[in-house]
PDB file of N, CA and C in Angstrom:
ATOM      1  N   MET A 116      -2.318 -35.626 -17.375  1.00  0.00           N
ATOM      2  CA  MET A 116      -3.443 -34.978 -16.722  1.00  0.00           C
ATOM      3  C   MET A 116      -2.984 -34.147 -15.529  1.00  0.00           C
ATOM      4  N   ILE A 117      -2.053 -34.667 -14.750  1.00  0.00           N
ATOM      5  CA  ILE A 117      -1.568 -33.940 -13.579  1.00  0.00           C
ATOM      6  C   ILE A 117      -0.859 -32.662 -14.001  1.00  0.00           C
ATOM      7  N   ASP A 118      -0.043 -32.739 -15.053  1.00  0.00           N
ATOM      8  CA  ASP A 118       0.671 -31.546 -15.516  1.00  0.00           C
ATOM      9  C   ASP A 118      -0.304 -30.449 -15.938  1.00  0.00           C
ATOM     10  N   ASN A 119      -1.385 -30.823 -16.627  1.00  0.00           N
ATOM     11  CA  ASN A 119      -2.382 -29.831 -17.046  1.00  0.00           C
ATOM     12  C   ASN A 119      -3.072 -29.200 -15.849  1.00  0.00           C
ATOM     13  N   THR A 120      -3.350 -29.997 -14.823  1.00  0.00           N
ATOM     14  CA  THR A 120      -3.993 -29.475 -13.620  1.00  0.00           C
ATOM     15  C   THR A 120      -3.079 -28.484 -12.916  1.00  0.00           C
ATOM     16  N   LEU A 121      -1.803 -28.816 -12.808  1.00  0.00           N
ATOM     17  CA  LEU A 121      -0.848 -27.905 -12.172  1.00  0.00           C
ATOM     18  C   LEU A 121      -0.728 -26.611 -12.955  1.00  0.00           C
ATOM     19  N   ASN A 122      -0.704 -26.706 -14.282  1.00  0.00           N
ATOM     20  CA  ASN A 122      -0.637 -25.501 -15.109  1.00  0.00           C
ATOM     21  C   ASN A 122      -1.878 -24.636 -14.928  1.00  0.00           C
ATOM     22  N   LEU A 123      -3.044 -25.274 -14.817  1.00  0.00           N
ATOM     23  CA  LEU A 123      -4.284 -24.534 -14.616  1.00  0.00           C
ATOM     24  C   LEU A 123      -4.252 -23.771 -13.298  1.00  0.00           C
ATOM     25  N   PHE A 124      -3.778 -24.435 -12.231  1.00  0.00           N
ATOM     26  CA  PHE A 124      -3.681 -23.762 -10.936  1.00  0.00           C
ATOM     27  C   PHE A 124      -2.694 -22.604 -10.992  1.00  0.00           C
ATOM     28  N   ALA A 125      -1.581 -22.789 -11.667  1.00  0.00           N
ATOM     29  CA  ALA A 125      -0.588 -21.717 -11.790  1.00  0.00           C
ATOM     30  C   ALA A 125      -1.179 -20.531 -12.542  1.00  0.00           C
ATOM     31  N   GLU A 126      -1.943 -20.793 -13.599  1.00  0.00           N
ATOM     32  CA  GLU A 126      -2.567 -19.709 -14.361  1.00  0.00           C
ATOM     33  C   GLU A 126      -3.615 -18.983 -13.530  1.00  0.00           C
ATOM     34  N   GLU A 127      -4.435 -19.734 -12.777  1.00  0.00           N
ATOM     35  CA  GLU A 127      -5.460 -19.117 -11.940  1.00  0.00           C
ATOM     36  C   GLU A 127      -4.840 -18.241 -10.864  1.00  0.00           C
ATOM     37  N   GLU A 128      -3.721 -18.673 -10.320  1.00  0.00           N
ATOM     38  CA  GLU A 128      -3.058 -17.910  -9.264  1.00  0.00           C
ATOM     39  C   GLU A 128      -2.592 -16.554  -9.776  1.00  0.00           C
ATOM     40  N   ASN A 129      -2.225 -16.484 -11.037  1.00  0.00           N
ATOM     41  CA  ASN A 129      -1.728 -15.240 -11.618  1.00  0.00           C
ATOM     42  C   ASN A 129      -2.835 -14.357 -12.194  1.00  0.00           C
ATOM     43  N   LEU A 130      -4.072 -14.822 -12.193  1.00  0.00           N
ATOM     44  CA  LEU A 130      -5.156 -14.035 -12.759  1.00  0.00           C
ATOM     45  C   LEU A 130      -5.414 -12.755 -11.983  1.00  0.00           C
ATOM     46  N   PHE A 131      -5.300 -12.818 -10.676  1.00  0.00           N
ATOM     47  CA  PHE A 131      -5.638 -11.658  -9.855  1.00  0.00           C
ATOM     48  C   PHE A 131      -4.571 -11.443  -8.799  1.00  0.00           C
ATOM     49  N   THR A 132      -3.667 -10.538  -9.072  1.00  0.00           N
ATOM     50  CA  THR A 132      -2.670 -10.132  -8.095  1.00  0.00           C
ATOM     51  C   THR A 132      -2.803  -8.631  -7.952  1.00  0.00           C
ATOM     52  N   GLU A 133      -3.254  -8.191  -6.795  1.00  0.00           N
ATOM     53  CA  GLU A 133      -3.466  -6.762  -6.584  1.00  0.00           C
ATOM     54  C   GLU A 133      -2.509  -6.268  -5.513  1.00  0.00           C
ATOM     55  N   GLN A 134      -1.771  -5.242  -5.840  1.00  0.00           N
ATOM     56  CA  GLN A 134      -0.849  -4.634  -4.897  1.00  0.00           C
ATOM     57  C   GLN A 134      -1.229  -3.167  -4.750  1.00  0.00           C
ATOM     58  N   ALA A 135      -0.956  -2.612  -3.592  1.00  0.00           N
ATOM     59  CA  ALA A 135      -1.370  -1.240  -3.281  1.00  0.00           C
ATOM     60  C   ALA A 135      -0.871  -0.232  -4.310  1.00  0.00           C
ATOM     61  N   GLU A 136       0.320  -0.429  -4.837  1.00  0.00           N
ATOM     62  CA  GLU A 136       0.869   0.563  -5.763  1.00  0.00           C
ATOM     63  C   GLU A 136       0.173   0.570  -7.119  1.00  0.00           C
ATOM     64  N   TYR A 137      -0.688  -0.420  -7.384  1.00  0.00           N
ATOM     65  CA  TYR A 137      -1.354  -0.501  -8.680  1.00  0.00           C
ATOM     66  C   TYR A 137      -2.837  -0.150  -8.633  1.00  0.00           C
ATOM     67  N   ILE A 138      -3.363   0.242  -7.485  1.00  0.00           N
ATOM     68  CA  ILE A 138      -4.788   0.561  -7.409  1.00  0.00           C
ATOM     69  C   ILE A 138      -4.986   2.030  -7.049  1.00  0.00           C
ATOM     70  N   ASP A 139      -6.129   2.558  -7.447  1.00  0.00           N
ATOM     71  CA  ASP A 139      -6.391   3.974  -7.171  1.00  0.00           C
ATOM     72  C   ASP A 139      -6.842   4.171  -5.723  1.00  0.00           C
ATOM     73  N   GLU A 140      -6.950   5.434  -5.334  1.00  0.00           N
ATOM     74  CA  GLU A 140      -7.252   5.770  -3.939  1.00  0.00           C
ATOM     75  C   GLU A 140      -8.589   5.196  -3.474  1.00  0.00           C
ATOM     76  N   THR A 141      -9.599   5.256  -4.318  1.00  0.00           N
ATOM     77  CA  THR A 141     -10.925   4.747  -3.944  1.00  0.00           C
ATOM     78  C   THR A 141     -10.874   3.255  -3.653  1.00  0.00           C
ATOM     79  N   ALA A 142     -10.241   2.491  -4.528  1.00  0.00           N
ATOM     80  CA  ALA A 142     -10.128   1.044  -4.324  1.00  0.00           C
ATOM     81  C   ALA A 142      -9.266   0.732  -3.106  1.00  0.00           C
ATOM     82  N   LEU A 143      -8.204   1.498  -2.904  1.00  0.00           N
ATOM     83  CA  LEU A 143      -7.335   1.290  -1.743  1.00  0.00           C
ATOM     84  C   LEU A 143      -8.135   1.414  -0.447  1.00  0.00           C
ATOM     85  N   LEU A 144      -8.919   2.454  -0.341  1.00  0.00           N
ATOM     86  CA  LEU A 144      -9.713   2.663   0.870  1.00  0.00           C
ATOM     87  C   LEU A 144     -10.828   1.630   1.012  1.00  0.00           C
ATOM     88  N   LYS A 145     -11.374   1.192  -0.115  1.00  0.00           N
ATOM     89  CA  LYS A 145     -12.450   0.198  -0.088  1.00  0.00           C
ATOM     90  C   LYS A 145     -11.930  -1.178   0.324  1.00  0.00           C
ATOM     91  N   TRP A 146     -10.743  -1.535  -0.126  1.00  0.00           N
ATOM     92  CA  TRP A 146     -10.217  -2.888   0.068  1.00  0.00           C
ATOM     93  C   TRP A 146      -9.372  -3.042   1.319  1.00  0.00           C
ATOM     94  N   THR A 147      -9.166  -1.978   2.068  1.00  0.00           N
ATOM     95  CA  THR A 147      -8.350  -2.082   3.281  1.00  0.00           C
ATOM     96  C   THR A 147      -9.185  -1.715   4.499  1.00  0.00           C
ATOM     97  N   ILE A 148      -8.720  -2.159   5.653  1.00  0.00           N
ATOM     98  CA  ILE A 148      -9.379  -1.794   6.903  1.00  0.00           C
ATOM     99  C   ILE A 148      -8.397  -0.987   7.735  1.00  0.00           C
ATOM    100  N   GLU A 149      -8.937  -0.184   8.622  1.00  0.00           N
ATOM    101  CA  GLU A 149      -8.084   0.630   9.483  1.00  0.00           C
ATOM    102  C   GLU A 149      -7.595  -0.218  10.651  1.00  0.00           C
ATOM    103  N   GLN A 150      -6.305  -0.202  10.864  1.00  0.00           N
ATOM    104  CA  GLN A 150      -5.693  -0.940  11.960  1.00  0.00           C
ATOM    105  C   GLN A 150      -5.719  -0.083  13.227  1.00  0.00           C
ATOM    106  N   PRO A 151      -5.645  -0.713  14.412  1.00  0.00           N
ATOM    107  CA  PRO A 151      -5.757   0.030  15.676  1.00  0.00           C
ATOM    108  C   PRO A 151      -4.782   1.207  15.822  1.00  0.00           C
ATOM    109  N   ASP A 152      -3.538   1.032  15.432  1.00  0.00           N
ATOM    110  CA  ASP A 152      -2.536   2.090  15.612  1.00  0.00           C
ATOM    111  C   ASP A 152      -2.276   2.889  14.339  1.00  0.00           C
ATOM    112  N   GLU A 153      -3.101   2.696  13.338  1.00  0.00           N
ATOM    113  CA  GLU A 153      -2.844   3.301  12.036  1.00  0.00           C
ATOM    114  C   GLU A 153      -2.785   4.826  12.080  1.00  0.00           C
ATOM    115  N   ASN A 154      -3.722   5.469  12.747  1.00  0.00           N
ATOM    116  CA  ASN A 154      -3.721   6.938  12.796  1.00  0.00           C
ATOM    117  C   ASN A 154      -2.489   7.487  13.503  1.00  0.00           C
ATOM    118  N   THR A 155      -2.033   6.805  14.543  1.00  0.00           N
ATOM    119  CA  THR A 155      -0.810   7.228  15.239  1.00  0.00           C
ATOM    120  C   THR A 155       0.390   7.121  14.308  1.00  0.00           C
ATOM    121  N   ILE A 156       0.474   6.015  13.581  1.00  0.00           N
ATOM    122  CA  ILE A 156       1.596   5.808  12.658  1.00  0.00           C
ATOM    123  C   ILE A 156       1.542   6.834  11.532  1.00  0.00           C
ATOM    124  N   ILE A 157       0.362   7.072  10.978  1.00  0.00           N
ATOM    125  CA  ILE A 157       0.221   8.052   9.896  1.00  0.00           C
ATOM    126  C   ILE A 157       0.597   9.446  10.387  1.00  0.00           C
ATOM    127  N   ARG A 158       0.211   9.795  11.603  1.00  0.00           N
ATOM    128  CA  ARG A 158       0.580  11.103  12.165  1.00  0.00           C
ATOM    129  C   ARG A 158       2.099  11.225  12.266  1.00  0.00           C
ATOM    130  N   LYS A 159       2.764  10.162  12.734  1.00  0.00           N
ATOM    131  CA  LYS A 159       4.228  10.199  12.856  1.00  0.00           C
ATOM    132  C   LYS A 159       4.897  10.255  11.489  1.00  0.00           C
ATOM    133  N   LEU A 160       4.341   9.526  10.521  1.00  0.00           N
ATOM    134  CA  LEU A 160       4.898   9.571   9.168  1.00  0.00           C
ATOM    135  C   LEU A 160       4.717  10.947   8.538  1.00  0.00           C
ATOM    136  N   SER A 161       3.679  11.658   8.949  1.00  0.00           N
ATOM    137  CA  SER A 161       3.378  12.975   8.385  1.00  0.00           C
ATOM    138  C   SER A 161       4.267  14.076   8.946  1.00  0.00           C
ATOM    139  N   GLN A 162       4.956  13.796  10.037  1.00  0.00           N
ATOM    140  CA  GLN A 162       5.841  14.785  10.645  1.00  0.00           C
ATOM    141  C   GLN A 162       7.162  14.833   9.888  1.00  0.00           C
ATOM    142  N   GLY A 163       7.927  15.871  10.137  1.00  0.00           N
ATOM    143  CA  GLY A 163       9.189  16.065   9.444  1.00  0.00           C
ATOM    144  C   GLY A 163      10.215  14.985   9.727  1.00  0.00           C
ATOM    145  N   GLY A 164      11.205  14.931   8.866  1.00  0.00           N
ATOM    146  CA  GLY A 164      12.301  13.987   9.040  1.00  0.00           C
ATOM    147  C   GLY A 164      12.143  12.749   8.179  1.00  0.00           C
ATOM    148  N   ALA A 165      13.265  12.117   7.910  1.00  0.00           N
ATOM    149  CA  ALA A 165      13.267  10.904   7.089  1.00  0.00           C
ATOM    150  C   ALA A 165      12.710   9.730   7.880  1.00  0.00           C
ATOM    151  N   LYS A 166      12.027   8.855   7.188  1.00  0.00           N
ATOM    152  CA  LYS A 166      11.455   7.663   7.810  1.00  0.00           C
ATOM    153  C   LYS A 166      11.905   6.438   7.027  1.00  0.00           C
ATOM    154  N   LEU A 167      12.103   5.339   7.723  1.00  0.00           N
ATOM    155  CA  LEU A 167      12.428   4.068   7.089  1.00  0.00           C
ATOM    156  C   LEU A 167      11.423   3.045   7.584  1.00  0.00           C
ATOM    157  N   ILE A 168      10.686   2.473   6.660  1.00  0.00           N
ATOM    158  CA  ILE A 168       9.700   1.451   7.013  1.00  0.00           C
ATOM    159  C   ILE A 168      10.211   0.125   6.479  1.00  0.00           C
ATOM    160  N   THR A 169      10.340  -0.849   7.351  1.00  0.00           N
ATOM    161  CA  THR A 169      10.817  -2.165   6.935  1.00  0.00           C
ATOM    162  C   THR A 169       9.812  -3.230   7.341  1.00  0.00           C
ATOM    163  N   GLY A 170       9.878  -4.343   6.681  1.00  0.00           N
ATOM    164  CA  GLY A 170       9.006  -5.465   7.002  1.00  0.00           C
ATOM    165  C   GLY A 170       8.977  -6.432   5.842  1.00  0.00           C
ATOM    166  N   PRO A 171       8.457  -7.623   6.087  1.00  0.00           N
ATOM    167  CA  PRO A 171       8.395  -8.624   5.022  1.00  0.00           C
ATOM    168  C   PRO A 171       7.397  -8.233   3.941  1.00  0.00           C
ATOM    169  N   ARG A 172       7.532  -8.843   2.799  1.00  0.00           N
ATOM    170  CA  ARG A 172       6.637  -8.587   1.677  1.00  0.00           C
ATOM    171  C   ARG A 172       5.195  -8.876   2.095  1.00  0.00           C
ATOM    172  N   GLY A 173       4.317  -7.944   1.764  1.00  0.00           N
ATOM    173  CA  GLY A 173       2.901  -8.145   2.018  1.00  0.00           C
ATOM    174  C   GLY A 173       2.415  -7.734   3.392  1.00  0.00           C
ATOM    175  N   CYS A 174       3.274  -7.101   4.197  1.00  0.00           N
ATOM    176  CA  CYS A 174       2.851  -6.745   5.558  1.00  0.00           C
ATOM    177  C   CYS A 174       2.130  -5.395   5.616  1.00  0.00           C
ATOM    178  N   GLY A 175       2.150  -4.620   4.522  1.00  0.00           N
ATOM    179  CA  GLY A 175       1.393  -3.375   4.489  1.00  0.00           C
ATOM    180  C   GLY A 175       2.212  -2.103   4.444  1.00  0.00           C
ATOM    181  N   LYS A 176       3.491  -2.197   4.129  1.00  0.00           N
ATOM    182  CA  LYS A 176       4.343  -1.001   4.077  1.00  0.00           C
ATOM    183  C   LYS A 176       3.836  -0.008   3.024  1.00  0.00           C
ATOM    184  N   THR A 177       3.619  -0.482   1.819  1.00  0.00           N
ATOM    185  CA  THR A 177       3.161   0.386   0.740  1.00  0.00           C
ATOM    186  C   THR A 177       1.762   0.904   1.015  1.00  0.00           C
ATOM    187  N   THR A 178       0.893   0.049   1.527  1.00  0.00           N
ATOM    188  CA  THR A 178      -0.471   0.465   1.854  1.00  0.00           C
ATOM    189  C   THR A 178      -0.453   1.598   2.868  1.00  0.00           C
ATOM    190  N   LEU A 179       0.364   1.470   3.892  1.00  0.00           N
ATOM    191  CA  LEU A 179       0.468   2.503   4.922  1.00  0.00           C
ATOM    192  C   LEU A 179       1.000   3.812   4.339  1.00  0.00           C
ATOM    193  N   MET A 180       2.010   3.724   3.502  1.00  0.00           N
ATOM    194  CA  MET A 180       2.559   4.934   2.887  1.00  0.00           C
ATOM    195  C   MET A 180       1.549   5.594   1.948  1.00  0.00           C
ATOM    196  N   LEU A 181       0.817   4.787   1.188  1.00  0.00           N
ATOM    197  CA  LEU A 181      -0.182   5.369   0.292  1.00  0.00           C
ATOM    198  C   LEU A 181      -1.324   6.018   1.066  1.00  0.00           C
ATOM    199  N   LYS A 182      -1.745   5.414   2.168  1.00  0.00           N
ATOM    200  CA  LYS A 182      -2.781   6.041   2.995  1.00  0.00           C
ATOM    201  C   LYS A 182      -2.279   7.374   3.543  1.00  0.00           C
ATOM    202  N   THR A 183      -1.024   7.417   3.974  1.00  0.00           N
ATOM    203  CA  THR A 183      -0.429   8.662   4.467  1.00  0.00           C
ATOM    204  C   THR A 183      -0.363   9.693   3.344  1.00  0.00           C
ATOM    205  N   PHE A 184       0.088   9.270   2.187  1.00  0.00           N
ATOM    206  CA  PHE A 184       0.184  10.142   1.015  1.00  0.00           C
ATOM    207  C   PHE A 184      -1.172  10.771   0.691  1.00  0.00           C
ATOM    208  N   HIS A 185      -2.219   9.957   0.621  1.00  0.00           N
ATOM    209  CA  HIS A 185      -3.548  10.461   0.268  1.00  0.00           C
ATOM    210  C   HIS A 185      -4.106  11.394   1.342  1.00  0.00           C
ATOM    211  N   LYS A 186      -3.859  11.091   2.613  1.00  0.00           N
ATOM    212  CA  LYS A 186      -4.346  11.966   3.686  1.00  0.00           C
ATOM    213  C   LYS A 186      -3.640  13.318   3.651  1.00  0.00           C
ATOM    214  N   LEU A 187      -2.338  13.315   3.422  1.00  0.00           N
ATOM    215  CA  LEU A 187      -1.599  14.580   3.339  1.00  0.00           C
ATOM    216  C   LEU A 187      -2.030  15.389   2.124  1.00  0.00           C
ATOM    217  N   ARG A 188      -2.210  14.719   1.026  1.00  0.00           N
ATOM    218  CA  ARG A 188      -2.603  15.405  -0.206  1.00  0.00           C
ATOM    219  C   ARG A 188      -3.992  16.030  -0.085  1.00  0.00           C
ATOM    220  N   ALA A 189      -4.877  15.379   0.662  1.00  0.00           N
ATOM    221  CA  ALA A 189      -6.241  15.888   0.837  1.00  0.00           C
ATOM    222  C   ALA A 189      -6.316  17.034   1.841  1.00  0.00           C
ATOM    223  N   ASN A 190      -5.311  17.167   2.699  1.00  0.00           N
ATOM    224  CA  ASN A 190      -5.310  18.190   3.743  1.00  0.00           C
ATOM    225  C   ASN A 190      -4.662  19.468   3.210  1.00  0.00           C
ATOM    226  N   SER A 191      -5.471  20.492   3.009  1.00  0.00           N
ATOM    227  CA  SER A 191      -4.942  21.747   2.455  1.00  0.00           C
ATOM    228  C   SER A 191      -4.031  22.480   3.434  1.00  0.00           C
ATOM    229  N   LYS A 192      -4.110  22.142   4.729  1.00  0.00           N
ATOM    230  CA  LYS A 192      -3.274  22.797   5.732  1.00  0.00           C
ATOM    231  C   LYS A 192      -1.998  22.011   6.036  1.00  0.00           C
ATOM    232  N   ALA A 193      -1.796  20.913   5.349  1.00  0.00           N
ATOM    233  CA  ALA A 193      -0.617  20.078   5.606  1.00  0.00           C
ATOM    234  C   ALA A 193       0.652  20.845   5.262  1.00  0.00           C
ATOM    235  N   VAL A 194       1.624  20.765   6.137  1.00  0.00           N
ATOM    236  CA  VAL A 194       2.899  21.437   5.894  1.00  0.00           C
ATOM    237  C   VAL A 194       3.929  20.464   5.333  1.00  0.00           C
ATOM    238  N   SER A 195       3.604  19.196   5.312  1.00  0.00           N
ATOM    239  CA  SER A 195       4.495  18.194   4.731  1.00  0.00           C
ATOM    240  C   SER A 195       4.183  18.048   3.252  1.00  0.00           C
ATOM    241  N   LEU A 196       5.198  17.754   2.486  1.00  0.00           N
ATOM    242  CA  LEU A 196       5.021  17.502   1.064  1.00  0.00           C
ATOM    243  C   LEU A 196       5.080  15.995   0.852  1.00  0.00           C
ATOM    244  N   PRO A 197       3.951  15.371   0.530  1.00  0.00           N
ATOM    245  CA  PRO A 197       3.973  13.923   0.348  1.00  0.00           C
ATOM    246  C   PRO A 197       4.583  13.546  -0.992  1.00  0.00           C
ATOM    247  N   ILE A 198       5.581  12.701  -0.949  1.00  0.00           N
ATOM    248  CA  ILE A 198       6.221  12.197  -2.160  1.00  0.00           C
ATOM    249  C   ILE A 198       6.232  10.684  -2.058  1.00  0.00           C
ATOM    250  N   TYR A 199       5.654  10.025  -3.057  1.00  0.00           N
ATOM    251  CA  TYR A 199       5.605   8.570  -3.080  1.00  0.00           C
ATOM    252  C   TYR A 199       6.523   8.080  -4.183  1.00  0.00           C
ATOM    253  N   VAL A 200       7.478   7.232  -3.840  1.00  0.00           N
ATOM    254  CA  VAL A 200       8.409   6.663  -4.803  1.00  0.00           C
ATOM    255  C   VAL A 200       8.315   5.154  -4.702  1.00  0.00           C
ATOM    256  N   ASN A 201       8.202   4.503  -5.852  1.00  0.00           N
ATOM    257  CA  ASN A 201       8.105   3.052  -5.882  1.00  0.00           C
ATOM    258  C   ASN A 201       9.168   2.526  -6.837  1.00  0.00           C
ATOM    259  N   TYR A 202       9.952   1.584  -6.380  1.00  0.00           N
ATOM    260  CA  TYR A 202      11.026   1.034  -7.199  1.00  0.00           C
ATOM    261  C   TYR A 202      10.681  -0.323  -7.791  1.00  0.00           C
ATOM    262  N   CYS A 203       9.382  -0.663  -7.865  1.00  0.00           N
ATOM    263  CA  CYS A 203       8.966  -1.935  -8.466  1.00  0.00           C
ATOM    264  C   CYS A 203       9.189  -1.882  -9.965  1.00  0.00           C
ATOM    265  N   ASN A 204       9.418  -3.032 -10.536  1.00  0.00           N
ATOM    266  CA  ASN A 204       9.586  -3.127 -11.999  1.00  0.00           C
ATOM    267  C   ASN A 204       8.260  -3.054 -12.686  1.00  0.00           C
TER     268      ASN A 204
END
């Protein structure tokens, strides 16, 4: 009985795993909130030069990059070319 219960919990845990790279722009904006320094960070990411974003899994690196990508893509006057690359399997 215990083994079946553990298997059930493991299956339920895998039913819904949502990551920023797998959802569309509308869902991304709906499911996230704006952080206090987010606009400042997005502005800096939108400027020229290479950027390196580091942090532990799940801290919002991909979410931040996708928000920047969508804002640049929507801005017809943007001089930056947004390129999103994901190396997930």
